[in-house]
XYZ file of C-alpha atoms in Angstrom:
336
model
C 13.156 -32.110 20.495
C 10.642 -29.356 21.129
C 6.971 -29.839 20.310
C 5.155 -27.855 17.663
C 1.846 -26.603 18.960
C -0.690 -27.355 16.214
C -3.447 -24.709 16.252
C -6.959 -26.077 16.714
C -8.846 -25.164 14.651
C -6.299 -24.242 11.981
C -8.167 -20.975 11.406
C -10.325 -19.688 14.230
C -13.248 -17.311 13.775
C -11.202 -14.271 14.696
C -8.800 -15.059 11.863
C -11.655 -15.500 9.389
C -13.098 -12.188 10.556
C -9.772 -10.573 9.687
C -10.476 -11.143 5.975
C -13.322 -8.629 6.012
C -11.395 -6.228 8.239
C -8.476 -6.397 5.812
C -10.621 -5.689 2.766
C -12.046 -2.623 4.521
C -8.486 -1.443 5.175
C -7.626 -2.063 1.526
C -10.627 -0.080 0.284
C -9.721 2.775 2.606
C -6.122 2.683 1.372
C -7.136 2.885 -2.282
C -9.584 5.764 -1.841
C -8.347 9.237 -2.841
C -6.783 10.781 0.257
C -6.058 14.263 1.469
C -2.434 14.287 0.295
C -3.207 16.214 -2.898
C -5.232 18.785 -0.936
C -2.418 19.189 1.552
C -0.019 19.716 -1.321
C -2.248 22.504 -2.615
C -2.310 24.161 0.828
C 1.492 23.989 1.082
C 1.803 25.526 -2.364
C -0.447 28.454 -1.382
C 1.771 29.272 1.611
C 4.994 29.437 -0.415
C 5.980 33.085 -1.122
C 5.865 34.046 -4.803
C 9.585 34.928 -4.787
C 10.489 31.455 -3.555
C 8.190 29.902 -6.165
C 9.950 31.864 -8.900
C 13.358 30.772 -7.562
C 12.184 27.167 -7.555
C 10.810 27.458 -11.100
C 14.184 28.683 -12.330
C 15.915 25.682 -10.736
C 13.361 23.272 -12.197
C 14.079 24.606 -15.672
C 17.650 23.330 -15.353
C 16.768 19.777 -14.300
C 13.873 17.548 -15.333
C 12.137 14.580 -13.759
C 13.727 12.502 -16.516
C 17.190 13.654 -15.460
C 16.439 12.860 -11.813
C 15.281 9.405 -12.880
C 18.442 8.664 -14.887
C 20.736 10.005 -12.143
C 18.933 7.822 -9.615
C 19.244 4.775 -11.879
C 22.981 5.463 -12.142
C 23.291 5.582 -8.346
C 21.414 2.277 -8.065
C 23.654 0.719 -10.711
C 27.007 2.123 -9.568
C 26.583 2.676 -5.832
C 24.173 -0.011 -4.639
C 26.661 -1.127 -1.979
C 26.625 2.384 -0.498
C 22.816 2.328 -0.454
C 22.904 -1.140 1.115
C 25.267 0.012 3.859
C 22.978 2.895 4.792
C 19.811 0.793 4.555
C 21.337 -2.100 6.526
C 21.344 0.030 9.680
C 17.551 -0.028 9.595
C 16.888 -3.452 8.026
C 15.633 -6.302 10.194
C 17.402 -9.643 10.444
C 15.715 -13.034 10.675
C 16.995 -13.374 14.260
C 15.352 -10.061 15.202
C 12.043 -11.160 13.648
C 12.057 -14.532 15.410
C 12.965 -12.920 18.732
C 9.923 -10.627 18.501
C 7.627 -13.447 17.351
C 8.707 -15.679 20.261
C 6.931 -13.308 22.612
C 3.578 -14.312 21.083
C 3.016 -17.960 21.865
C 5.709 -20.635 21.714
C 9.426 -20.959 21.107
C 9.576 -20.431 17.330
C 12.869 -21.732 15.926
C 12.637 -20.496 12.326
C 10.445 -18.509 9.935
C 8.700 -21.670 8.675
C 7.199 -22.297 12.125
C 5.465 -18.917 12.276
C 2.529 -20.465 10.368
C 1.487 -22.161 13.642
C 0.496 -18.842 15.197
C -2.717 -16.818 15.047
C -2.526 -14.184 12.335
C -3.970 -11.420 14.498
C -1.247 -11.971 17.101
C 1.419 -11.540 14.429
C -0.392 -8.431 13.209
C -0.088 -6.949 16.690
C 3.710 -7.334 16.518
C 3.738 -5.834 13.006
C 1.776 -2.803 14.218
C 4.480 -2.150 16.803
C 7.115 -2.408 14.075
C 5.257 0.022 11.769
C 6.041 2.955 14.044
C 9.771 2.315 13.702
C 9.690 2.362 9.889
C 7.548 5.512 9.724
C 9.847 7.341 12.151
C 12.814 6.289 10.019
C 11.175 7.708 6.881
C 10.624 11.040 8.623
C 14.272 11.327 9.714
C 15.654 10.111 6.378
C 13.379 12.382 4.350
C 14.124 15.425 6.455
C 17.879 14.899 6.533
C 18.430 14.369 2.817
C 15.770 16.913 1.906
C 17.981 19.727 3.195
C 20.210 19.366 0.143
C 17.428 20.393 -2.240
C 17.938 19.242 -5.829
C 21.479 18.052 -5.116
C 20.206 15.386 -2.746
C 17.171 14.261 -4.749
C 18.682 11.337 -6.743
C 20.439 9.794 -3.739
C 17.447 10.443 -1.490
C 15.139 8.870 -4.059
C 17.317 5.765 -4.368
C 17.722 5.360 -0.601
C 14.054 6.045 0.178
C 12.930 3.514 -2.417
C 15.289 0.859 -1.046
C 14.063 1.539 2.498
C 10.453 1.107 1.344
C 11.390 -2.177 -0.340
C 13.188 -3.372 2.809
C 10.125 -2.436 4.884
C 7.976 -4.721 2.692
C 10.520 -7.512 3.156
C 10.347 -7.050 6.936
C 6.546 -7.401 6.905
C 6.863 -10.574 4.811
C 9.283 -12.116 7.327
C 7.031 -11.312 10.275
C 4.397 -13.513 8.608
C 6.986 -16.249 8.014
C 7.820 -15.707 4.328
C 11.569 -16.075 3.764
C 12.524 -13.226 1.411
C 16.210 -13.493 2.328
C 16.803 -17.047 1.117
C 13.946 -17.661 -1.322
C 14.220 -15.720 -4.623
C 10.544 -16.383 -5.407
C 9.513 -14.668 -2.172
C 11.807 -11.722 -2.949
C 10.103 -11.327 -6.340
C 6.670 -11.401 -4.686
C 7.842 -8.753 -2.206
C 9.022 -6.575 -5.100
C 5.606 -6.824 -6.785
C 3.834 -6.061 -3.507
C 6.055 -3.000 -3.132
C 5.383 -1.885 -6.707
C 1.621 -2.357 -6.237
C 1.666 -0.444 -2.953
C 2.566 2.736 -4.841
C -0.313 2.355 -7.322
C -2.920 -0.056 -5.902
C -5.373 -1.469 -8.477
C -3.192 -0.301 -11.394
C -1.748 -3.716 -12.233
C 0.679 -3.784 -15.150
C 1.242 -7.540 -15.433
C -0.297 -10.897 -14.586
C 1.556 -11.247 -11.288
C 0.400 -7.834 -10.075
C -3.122 -8.627 -11.255
C -3.217 -11.781 -9.126
C -1.924 -9.846 -6.129
C -4.782 -7.371 -6.504
C -7.280 -10.237 -6.825
C -6.043 -11.606 -3.522
C -6.564 -8.254 -1.833
C -10.291 -8.489 -2.628
C -10.892 -11.916 -1.031
C -13.597 -11.856 1.652
C -14.612 -14.296 4.389
C -17.714 -15.252 2.354
C -15.499 -16.185 -0.601
C -13.468 -18.554 1.566
C -16.543 -20.156 3.128
C -18.170 -20.643 -0.283
C -15.007 -22.246 -1.656
C -14.743 -24.505 1.397
C -18.329 -25.687 0.896
C -17.475 -26.820 -2.658
C -14.428 -28.878 -1.673
C -14.473 -32.656 -1.482
C -12.768 -34.545 1.332
C -9.739 -35.255 -0.901
C -9.446 -31.528 -1.698
C -9.472 -30.643 1.985
C -6.924 -33.354 2.801
C -4.571 -32.225 0.047
C -1.582 -30.187 1.169
C -1.840 -28.166 -2.063
C -5.338 -26.978 -1.253
C -4.825 -23.240 -1.802
C -6.639 -20.773 -4.093
C -5.635 -21.086 -7.743
C -4.508 -17.482 -8.103
C -2.165 -17.918 -5.128
C -0.575 -20.869 -6.896
C -0.331 -18.681 -10.009
C 1.387 -15.932 -8.006
C 4.064 -18.405 -6.914
C 4.472 -19.865 -10.417
C 4.833 -16.445 -12.061
C 7.169 -15.212 -9.319
C 9.314 -18.330 -9.657
C 9.735 -17.753 -13.418
C 10.676 -14.131 -12.788
C 13.108 -15.191 -10.048
C 14.901 -17.570 -12.423
C 15.374 -14.757 -14.949
C 16.700 -12.448 -12.225
C 19.159 -15.102 -11.029
C 20.485 -15.439 -14.587
C 20.872 -11.649 -14.873
C 22.614 -11.365 -11.506
C 25.779 -13.209 -12.618
C 27.911 -12.136 -9.674
C 25.829 -9.163 -8.571
C 23.470 -9.455 -5.638
C 19.981 -10.727 -6.491
C 18.328 -7.939 -4.514
C 20.271 -5.389 -6.578
C 18.917 -6.816 -9.858
C 15.340 -7.099 -8.590
C 15.410 -3.635 -7.017
C 16.750 -2.104 -10.228
C 13.937 -3.780 -12.172
C 11.335 -2.387 -9.778
C 12.767 1.116 -9.990
C 12.727 0.974 -13.794
C 8.941 0.517 -13.552
C 8.115 3.010 -10.812
C 11.033 5.453 -10.876
C 9.481 7.968 -13.282
C 6.510 8.443 -10.970
C 8.708 8.780 -7.888
C 10.998 11.254 -9.665
C 7.983 13.424 -10.451
C 7.009 13.468 -6.771
C 10.559 14.386 -5.820
C 10.205 17.794 -7.463
C 8.367 18.745 -4.268
C 11.875 18.968 -2.756
C 12.938 21.652 -5.203
C 12.748 24.527 -2.717
C 15.851 24.240 -0.498
C 14.452 26.533 2.227
C 11.508 24.288 3.068
C 12.414 21.057 1.306
C 13.380 19.372 4.584
C 9.841 19.703 5.913
C 8.157 18.708 2.668
C 10.622 15.872 2.098
C 10.002 14.424 5.532
C 6.242 14.616 5.040
C 6.369 12.888 1.664
C 8.636 10.083 2.901
C 6.493 9.463 5.984
C 3.249 9.398 4.007
C 4.735 7.083 1.390
C 6.171 4.728 4.020
C 2.794 4.501 5.784
C 1.117 3.585 2.504
C 3.741 0.984 1.583
C 3.666 -0.695 5.012
C -0.128 -0.722 5.184
C -0.421 -2.338 1.743
C 2.236 -4.939 2.600
C 0.614 -5.742 5.948
C -2.790 -6.253 4.311
C -1.314 -8.479 1.603
C 0.832 -10.682 3.829
C -1.770 -10.954 6.597
C -4.375 -12.075 4.077
C -1.948 -14.405 2.321
C -0.990 -15.883 5.702
C -4.630 -16.762 6.392
C -5.249 -18.189 2.916
C -2.095 -20.346 2.918
C -2.022 -21.295 6.591
C -3.248 -24.887 6.265
C -1.023 -25.497 3.244
C 2.061 -24.164 5.032
C 1.350 -26.165 8.195
C 1.057 -29.363 6.131
C 4.383 -28.649 4.444
C 6.012 -27.949 7.812
C 4.726 -31.181 9.366
C 5.906 -33.153 6.330
C 9.378 -31.636 6.564
C 9.620 -32.719 10.210
C 8.062 -36.155 9.550
C 5.229 -35.476 11.977
């Protein structure tokens, strides 16, 4: 029997400091960026003849049509998308192998809560480069096909983004593969990453609330707690408990809908129904076959960076806020 190394203190000062660092990253992420300006510069450099050619093509296909074609691919050909995405998706064994290099011999995702959050973040930062490089290759390759490749590219890109969020969750010890509630939370994190601060439901709203937690908030809450509160294994912020409750209800509905189909398929389809129109509109950037490979690669890379950054901020912060609670649950499960 190996020994679990209980961190002392549970949260050190460097971890608490991360809360303010993370909120600064979140504020930077949600500020208007230079992407729209870059798009304007690209547009200026496109010859008028090519613009006219592109306009003629656009008149024959709309964003709505792209959206519906993409939905059809997701519904009819999800296994094909899965096969392509699986080449770049991370397994639990891969995650644990990378995490083992940090501190002690982690045996499963549940034990990751024993580690320092900033050490996990270092591993995640190494992983980010891989996902961004993948987005560049995938976007450039499928972008060559112009309008023909847009629906499939859109479906595959979106699934890769969703898988990237799941990978970040697993690095912080959240089991999205075997826990439907965690998969629902990952889907909401992914959806929010595309439009931060524009929450459409209660679950998304609670996720955005969590993103704004500071170190001062935690210290103030800790000062209010009684000894019994501190000793309780359920001592986590109320909105975090609400996130889990809402996600669990949504997961149960998704399980009922699945009826033989994969759960990820149902959840992914639901996410795309909410965000697909916006993504289809962006995909029109790929309308010009001559240069669509370059533009496509740029858009995929930029989007992947944004998705991964949002997910890393969310799961790093959630890791810190739930660390004591998760450690208590782990010790109980092992009768320690």
